[in-house]
mmCIF file of N, CA and C in Angstrom:
data_model
loop_
_atom_site.group_PDB
_atom_site.id
_atom_site.type_symbol
_atom_site.label_atom_id
_atom_site.label_comp_id
_atom_site.label_asym_id
_atom_site.label_seq_id
_atom_site.Cartn_x
_atom_site.Cartn_y
_atom_site.Cartn_z
ATOM 1 N N MET A 978 0.848 -1.172 0.000
ATOM 2 C CA MET A 978 0.000 0.000 0.000
ATOM 3 C C MET A 978 0.899 1.242 0.000
ATOM 4 N N SER A 979 0.561 2.211 -0.810
ATOM 5 C CA SER A 979 1.394 3.401 -0.884
ATOM 6 C C SER A 979 1.088 4.353 0.270
ATOM 7 N N LYS A 980 2.106 5.087 0.635
ATOM 8 C CA LYS A 980 1.991 6.052 1.726
ATOM 9 C C LYS A 980 1.186 7.265 1.254
ATOM 10 N N VAL A 981 0.327 7.775 2.107
ATOM 11 C CA VAL A 981 -0.440 8.968 1.797
ATOM 12 C C VAL A 981 0.462 10.180 2.035
ATOM 13 N N LEU A 982 0.545 11.046 1.046
ATOM 14 C CA LEU A 982 1.373 12.240 1.188
ATOM 15 C C LEU A 982 0.654 13.241 2.086
ATOM 16 N N GLN A 983 1.379 13.770 3.060
ATOM 17 C CA GLN A 983 0.770 14.594 4.093
ATOM 18 C C GLN A 983 0.935 16.092 3.889
ATOM 19 N N SER A 984 1.758 16.511 2.944
ATOM 20 C CA SER A 984 1.943 17.946 2.764
ATOM 21 C C SER A 984 2.123 18.289 1.295
ATOM 22 N N GLY A 985 1.881 19.552 0.992
ATOM 23 C CA GLY A 985 2.077 20.029 -0.367
ATOM 24 C C GLY A 985 3.519 19.901 -0.813
ATOM 25 N N VAL A 986 4.447 20.087 0.115
ATOM 26 C CA VAL A 986 5.874 19.968 -0.204
ATOM 27 C C VAL A 986 6.194 18.537 -0.629
ATOM 28 N N GLU A 987 5.668 17.554 0.092
ATOM 29 C CA GLU A 987 5.891 16.149 -0.284
ATOM 30 C C GLU A 987 5.331 15.863 -1.670
ATOM 31 N N ILE A 988 4.176 16.413 -1.969
ATOM 32 C CA ILE A 988 3.566 16.194 -3.283
ATOM 33 C C ILE A 988 4.450 16.781 -4.377
ATOM 34 N N ILE A 989 4.954 17.995 -4.158
ATOM 35 C CA ILE A 989 5.847 18.634 -5.132
ATOM 36 C C ILE A 989 7.082 17.772 -5.349
ATOM 37 N N GLU A 990 7.670 17.289 -4.276
ATOM 38 C CA GLU A 990 8.898 16.496 -4.371
ATOM 39 C C GLU A 990 8.680 15.171 -5.085
ATOM 40 N N LYS A 991 7.492 14.596 -4.991
ATOM 41 C CA LYS A 991 7.211 13.276 -5.573
ATOM 42 C C LYS A 991 6.673 13.340 -7.002
ATOM 43 N N MET A 992 6.351 14.530 -7.504
ATOM 44 C CA MET A 992 5.820 14.650 -8.865
ATOM 45 C C MET A 992 6.868 14.237 -9.889
ATOM 46 N N SER A 993 6.386 13.679 -10.986
ATOM 47 C CA SER A 993 7.316 13.371 -12.072
ATOM 48 C C SER A 993 7.846 14.683 -12.647
ATOM 49 N N ARG A 994 9.010 14.603 -13.210
ATOM 50 C CA ARG A 994 9.638 15.786 -13.804
ATOM 51 C C ARG A 994 8.738 16.392 -14.882
ATOM 52 N N GLU A 995 8.157 15.543 -15.724
ATOM 53 C CA GLU A 995 7.310 16.017 -16.819
ATOM 54 C C GLU A 995 6.055 16.714 -16.294
ATOM 55 N N PHE A 996 5.377 16.098 -15.311
ATOM 56 C CA PHE A 996 4.178 16.705 -14.736
ATOM 57 C C PHE A 996 4.525 18.049 -14.109
ATOM 58 N N PHE A 997 5.599 18.086 -13.336
ATOM 59 C CA PHE A 997 5.999 19.336 -12.687
ATOM 60 C C PHE A 997 6.268 20.416 -13.729
ATOM 61 N N TYR A 998 7.006 20.070 -14.768
ATOM 62 C CA TYR A 998 7.341 21.045 -15.804
ATOM 63 C C TYR A 998 6.076 21.577 -16.479
ATOM 64 N N LEU A 999 5.211 20.673 -16.898
ATOM 65 C CA LEU A 999 4.014 21.092 -17.627
ATOM 66 C C LEU A 999 3.041 21.888 -16.771
ATOM 67 N N HIS A 1000 2.841 21.474 -15.543
ATOM 68 C CA HIS A 1000 1.826 22.119 -14.712
ATOM 69 C C HIS A 1000 2.352 23.298 -13.902
ATOM 70 N N PHE A 1001 3.579 23.235 -13.465
ATOM 71 C CA PHE A 1001 4.089 24.286 -12.587
ATOM 72 C C PHE A 1001 4.978 25.290 -13.313
ATOM 73 N N ILE A 1002 5.962 24.820 -14.053
ATOM 74 C CA ILE A 1002 6.839 25.760 -14.762
ATOM 75 C C ILE A 1002 6.061 26.499 -15.844
ATOM 76 N N ARG A 1003 5.286 25.769 -16.615
ATOM 77 C CA ARG A 1003 4.551 26.380 -17.725
ATOM 78 C C ARG A 1003 3.206 26.951 -17.305
ATOM 79 N N GLY A 1004 2.770 26.686 -16.098
ATOM 80 C CA GLY A 1004 1.453 27.149 -15.661
ATOM 81 C C GLY A 1004 1.488 27.978 -14.396
ATOM 82 N N VAL A 1005 1.584 27.310 -13.264
ATOM 83 C CA VAL A 1005 1.478 27.964 -11.956
ATOM 84 C C VAL A 1005 2.480 29.102 -11.793
ATOM 85 N N CYS A 1006 3.728 28.861 -12.134
ATOM 86 C CA CYS A 1006 4.777 29.866 -11.905
ATOM 87 C C CYS A 1006 4.584 31.130 -12.732
ATOM 88 N N LYS A 1007 3.795 31.061 -13.788
ATOM 89 C CA LYS A 1007 3.575 32.224 -14.649
ATOM 90 C C LYS A 1007 2.363 33.053 -14.237
ATOM 91 N N THR A 1008 1.690 32.650 -13.177
ATOM 92 C CA THR A 1008 0.512 33.401 -12.747
ATOM 93 C C THR A 1008 0.906 34.528 -11.792
ATOM 94 N N ARG A 1009 0.160 35.597 -11.853
ATOM 95 C CA ARG A 1009 0.424 36.740 -10.978
ATOM 96 C C ARG A 1009 0.263 36.392 -9.495
ATOM 97 N N PRO A 1010 -0.789 35.653 -9.103
ATOM 98 C CA PRO A 1010 -0.922 35.319 -7.679
ATOM 99 C C PRO A 1010 0.269 34.511 -7.146
ATOM 100 N N PHE A 1011 0.775 33.556 -7.935
ATOM 101 C CA PHE A 1011 1.925 32.781 -7.466
ATOM 102 C C PHE A 1011 3.169 33.663 -7.392
ATOM 103 N N ALA A 1012 3.363 34.530 -8.372
ATOM 104 C CA ALA A 1012 4.515 35.442 -8.343
ATOM 105 C C ALA A 1012 4.464 36.327 -7.099
ATOM 106 N N SER A 1013 3.275 36.785 -6.753
ATOM 107 C CA SER A 1013 3.123 37.596 -5.538
ATOM 108 C C SER A 1013 3.462 36.786 -4.299
ATOM 109 N N LEU A 1014 2.991 35.542 -4.244
ATOM 110 C CA LEU A 1014 3.290 34.677 -3.102
ATOM 111 C C LEU A 1014 4.786 34.445 -2.984
ATOM 112 N N ALA A 1015 5.434 34.103 -4.082
ATOM 113 C CA ALA A 1015 6.864 33.815 -4.060
ATOM 114 C C ALA A 1015 7.681 35.054 -3.686
ATOM 115 N N SER A 1016 7.215 36.217 -4.091
ATOM 116 C CA SER A 1016 7.960 37.452 -3.833
ATOM 117 C C SER A 1016 7.690 38.058 -2.462
ATOM 118 N N PHE A 1017 6.443 38.065 -2.053
ATOM 119 C CA PHE A 1017 6.053 38.825 -0.866
ATOM 120 C C PHE A 1017 5.638 37.997 0.342
ATOM 121 N N LYS A 1018 5.545 36.674 0.208
ATOM 122 C CA LYS A 1018 5.104 35.764 1.271
ATOM 123 C C LYS A 1018 3.600 35.909 1.508
ATOM 124 N N ALA A 1019 3.006 34.860 2.018
ATOM 125 C CA ALA A 1019 1.549 34.784 2.171
ATOM 126 C C ALA A 1019 0.988 35.844 3.118
ATOM 127 N N LYS A 1020 1.730 36.192 4.164
ATOM 128 C CA LYS A 1020 1.191 37.165 5.130
ATOM 129 C C LYS A 1020 0.978 38.543 4.509
ATOM 130 N N ASN A 1021 1.646 38.823 3.395
ATOM 131 C CA ASN A 1021 1.517 40.119 2.739
ATOM 132 C C ASN A 1021 0.508 40.122 1.592
ATOM 133 N N LEU A 1022 -0.169 39.006 1.377
ATOM 134 C CA LEU A 1022 -1.184 38.921 0.330
ATOM 135 C C LEU A 1022 -2.565 39.172 0.919
ATOM 136 N N SER A 1023 -3.458 39.663 0.085
ATOM 137 C CA SER A 1023 -4.847 39.820 0.528
ATOM 138 C C SER A 1023 -5.495 38.440 0.604
ATOM 139 N N GLU A 1024 -6.621 38.377 1.272
ATOM 140 C CA GLU A 1024 -7.353 37.104 1.371
ATOM 141 C C GLU A 1024 -7.733 36.598 -0.018
ATOM 142 N N LYS A 1025 -8.121 37.509 -0.900
ATOM 143 C CA LYS A 1025 -8.482 37.129 -2.270
ATOM 144 C C LYS A 1025 -7.284 36.520 -2.995
ATOM 145 N N GLU A 1026 -6.112 37.130 -2.859
ATOM 146 C CA GLU A 1026 -4.910 36.602 -3.515
ATOM 147 C C GLU A 1026 -4.530 35.228 -2.964
ATOM 148 N N ARG A 1027 -4.632 35.057 -1.648
ATOM 149 C CA ARG A 1027 -4.335 33.743 -1.053
ATOM 150 C C ARG A 1027 -5.297 32.682 -1.579
ATOM 151 N N THR A 1028 -6.568 33.035 -1.680
ATOM 152 C CA THR A 1028 -7.558 32.090 -2.201
ATOM 153 C C THR A 1028 -7.272 31.751 -3.657
ATOM 154 N N GLU A 1029 -6.871 32.743 -4.454
ATOM 155 C CA GLU A 1029 -6.525 32.491 -5.855
ATOM 156 C C GLU A 1029 -5.345 31.537 -5.964
ATOM 157 N N VAL A 1030 -4.313 31.755 -5.157
ATOM 158 C CA VAL A 1030 -3.142 30.874 -5.179
ATOM 159 C C VAL A 1030 -3.548 29.461 -4.777
ATOM 160 N N ARG A 1031 -4.343 29.347 -3.729
ATOM 161 C CA ARG A 1031 -4.781 28.020 -3.272
ATOM 162 C C ARG A 1031 -5.584 27.308 -4.359
ATOM 163 N N ALA A 1032 -6.438 28.046 -5.075
ATOM 164 C CA ALA A 1032 -7.228 27.445 -6.158
ATOM 165 C C ALA A 1032 -6.327 26.999 -7.308
ATOM 166 N N ILE A 1033 -5.349 27.812 -7.658
ATOM 167 C CA ILE A 1033 -4.408 27.454 -8.726
ATOM 168 C C ILE A 1033 -3.639 26.198 -8.341
ATOM 169 N N LEU A 1034 -3.151 26.145 -7.117
ATOM 170 C CA LEU A 1034 -2.425 24.958 -6.655
ATOM 171 C C LEU A 1034 -3.342 23.737 -6.645
ATOM 172 N N SER A 1035 -4.577 23.928 -6.219
ATOM 173 C CA SER A 1035 -5.538 22.826 -6.177
ATOM 174 C C SER A 1035 -5.813 22.277 -7.574
ATOM 175 N N ASN A 1036 -5.896 23.154 -8.546
ATOM 176 C CA ASN A 1036 -6.129 22.726 -9.930
ATOM 177 C C ASN A 1036 -4.928 22.000 -10.526
ATOM 178 N N ASN A 1037 -3.801 22.055 -9.841
ATOM 179 C CA ASN A 1037 -2.577 21.446 -10.356
ATOM 180 C C ASN A 1037 -2.003 20.375 -9.436
ATOM 181 N N GLY A 1038 -2.836 19.801 -8.591
ATOM 182 C CA GLY A 1038 -2.424 18.627 -7.839
ATOM 183 C C GLY A 1038 -2.132 18.794 -6.362
ATOM 184 N N ILE A 1039 -2.214 20.006 -5.835
ATOM 185 C CA ILE A 1039 -1.994 20.230 -4.406
ATOM 186 C C ILE A 1039 -3.365 20.456 -3.763
ATOM 187 N N PRO A 1040 -3.865 19.506 -2.977
ATOM 188 C CA PRO A 1040 -5.209 19.639 -2.402
ATOM 189 C C PRO A 1040 -5.402 20.955 -1.631
ATOM 190 N N PHE A 1041 -6.569 21.562 -1.827
ATOM 191 C CA PHE A 1041 -6.921 22.834 -1.206
ATOM 192 C C PHE A 1041 -6.714 22.793 0.300
ATOM 193 N N GLU A 1042 -7.030 21.654 0.930
ATOM 194 C CA GLU A 1042 -6.924 21.521 2.386
ATOM 195 C C GLU A 1042 -5.478 21.603 2.873
ATOM 196 N N LEU A 1043 -4.516 21.285 2.011
ATOM 197 C CA LEU A 1043 -3.109 21.280 2.427
ATOM 198 C C LEU A 1043 -2.442 22.649 2.305
ATOM 199 N N THR A 1044 -3.201 23.661 1.919
ATOM 200 C CA THR A 1044 -2.625 24.999 1.777
ATOM 201 C C THR A 1044 -3.397 26.025 2.596
ATOM 202 N N SER A 1045 -3.917 25.599 3.726
ATOM 203 C CA SER A 1045 -4.807 26.471 4.496
ATOM 204 C C SER A 1045 -4.098 27.555 5.302
ATOM 205 N N SER A 1046 -2.846 27.343 5.679
ATOM 206 C CA SER A 1046 -2.164 28.362 6.489
ATOM 207 C C SER A 1046 -1.141 29.131 5.658
ATOM 208 N N GLU A 1047 -0.785 30.293 6.162
ATOM 209 C CA GLU A 1047 0.220 31.111 5.485
ATOM 210 C C GLU A 1047 1.554 30.384 5.406
ATOM 211 N N GLN A 1048 1.922 29.692 6.481
ATOM 212 C CA GLN A 1048 3.203 28.987 6.506
ATOM 213 C C GLN A 1048 3.242 27.870 5.470
ATOM 214 N N THR A 1049 2.154 27.132 5.335
ATOM 215 C CA THR A 1049 2.158 26.051 4.342
ATOM 216 C C THR A 1049 2.205 26.607 2.925
ATOM 217 N N LEU A 1050 1.547 27.723 2.683
ATOM 218 C CA LEU A 1050 1.644 28.359 1.366
ATOM 219 C C LEU A 1050 3.080 28.783 1.080
ATOM 220 N N ASP A 1051 3.732 29.378 2.072
ATOM 221 C CA ASP A 1051 5.132 29.782 1.897
ATOM 222 C C ASP A 1051 6.026 28.573 1.651
ATOM 223 N N ASP A 1052 5.781 27.482 2.373
ATOM 224 C CA ASP A 1052 6.578 26.261 2.199
ATOM 225 C C ASP A 1052 6.394 25.667 0.805
ATOM 226 N N VAL A 1053 5.160 25.641 0.326
ATOM 227 C CA VAL A 1053 4.889 25.111 -1.015
ATOM 228 C C VAL A 1053 5.546 25.995 -2.072
ATOM 229 N N ALA A 1054 5.445 27.309 -1.915
ATOM 230 C CA ALA A 1054 6.081 28.220 -2.872
ATOM 231 C C ALA A 1054 7.594 28.017 -2.889
ATOM 232 N N ALA A 1055 8.188 27.832 -1.725
ATOM 233 C CA ALA A 1055 9.636 27.596 -1.648
ATOM 234 C C ALA A 1055 10.007 26.274 -2.314
ATOM 235 N N ALA A 1056 9.195 25.238 -2.099
ATOM 236 C CA ALA A 1056 9.465 23.930 -2.717
ATOM 237 C C ALA A 1056 9.349 24.011 -4.234
ATOM 238 N N ILE A 1057 8.346 24.727 -4.726
ATOM 239 C CA ILE A 1057 8.179 24.888 -6.172
ATOM 240 C C ILE A 1057 9.358 25.651 -6.749
ATOM 241 N N SER A 1058 9.750 26.733 -6.095
ATOM 242 C CA SER A 1058 10.882 27.530 -6.576
ATOM 243 C C SER A 1058 12.174 26.726 -6.578
ATOM 244 N N ALA A 1059 12.417 25.973 -5.514
ATOM 245 C CA ALA A 1059 13.639 25.163 -5.423
ATOM 246 C C ALA A 1059 13.662 24.084 -6.501
ATOM 247 N N ARG A 1060 12.535 23.442 -6.712
ATOM 248 C CA ARG A 1060 12.495 22.390 -7.740
ATOM 249 C C ARG A 1060 12.637 22.999 -9.131
ATOM 250 N N ALA A 1061 12.061 24.166 -9.360
ATOM 251 C CA ALA A 1061 12.188 24.828 -10.661
ATOM 252 C C ALA A 1061 13.645 25.153 -10.964
ATOM 253 N N VAL A 1062 14.364 25.633 -9.971
ATOM 254 C CA VAL A 1062 15.787 25.945 -10.148
ATOM 255 C C VAL A 1062 16.575 24.668 -10.424
ATOM 256 N N ALA A 1063 16.217 23.584 -9.751
ATOM 257 C CA ALA A 1063 16.922 22.310 -9.922
ATOM 258 C C ALA A 1063 16.698 21.706 -11.308
ATOM 259 N N LEU A 1064 15.617 22.070 -11.985
ATOM 260 C CA LEU A 1064 15.346 21.534 -13.323
ATOM 261 C C LEU A 1064 16.308 22.066 -14.369
ATOM 262 N N LYS A 1065 16.841 23.214 -14.157
ATOM 263 C CA LYS A 1065 17.706 23.849 -15.162
ATOM 264 C C LYS A 1065 19.023 23.154 -15.312
#
């Protein structure tokens, strides 16, 4: 039986290279809400912007429930950024 992934960071780390590239590099990372999150951290975003980022992540494989706090959003953004840099 496979282990259930408990965090958005674990999900990012376990994604195939192709899925990550297609959904995150070519999609999520190019959105304004994600750019704001990566640049300014979740505590500096409006509630609307945080909800937009959570919806974008949810549409790309990170369950909405796993991004409920500011810290988890910051952790997911850091994991996405680190993995994006590692792809180059």
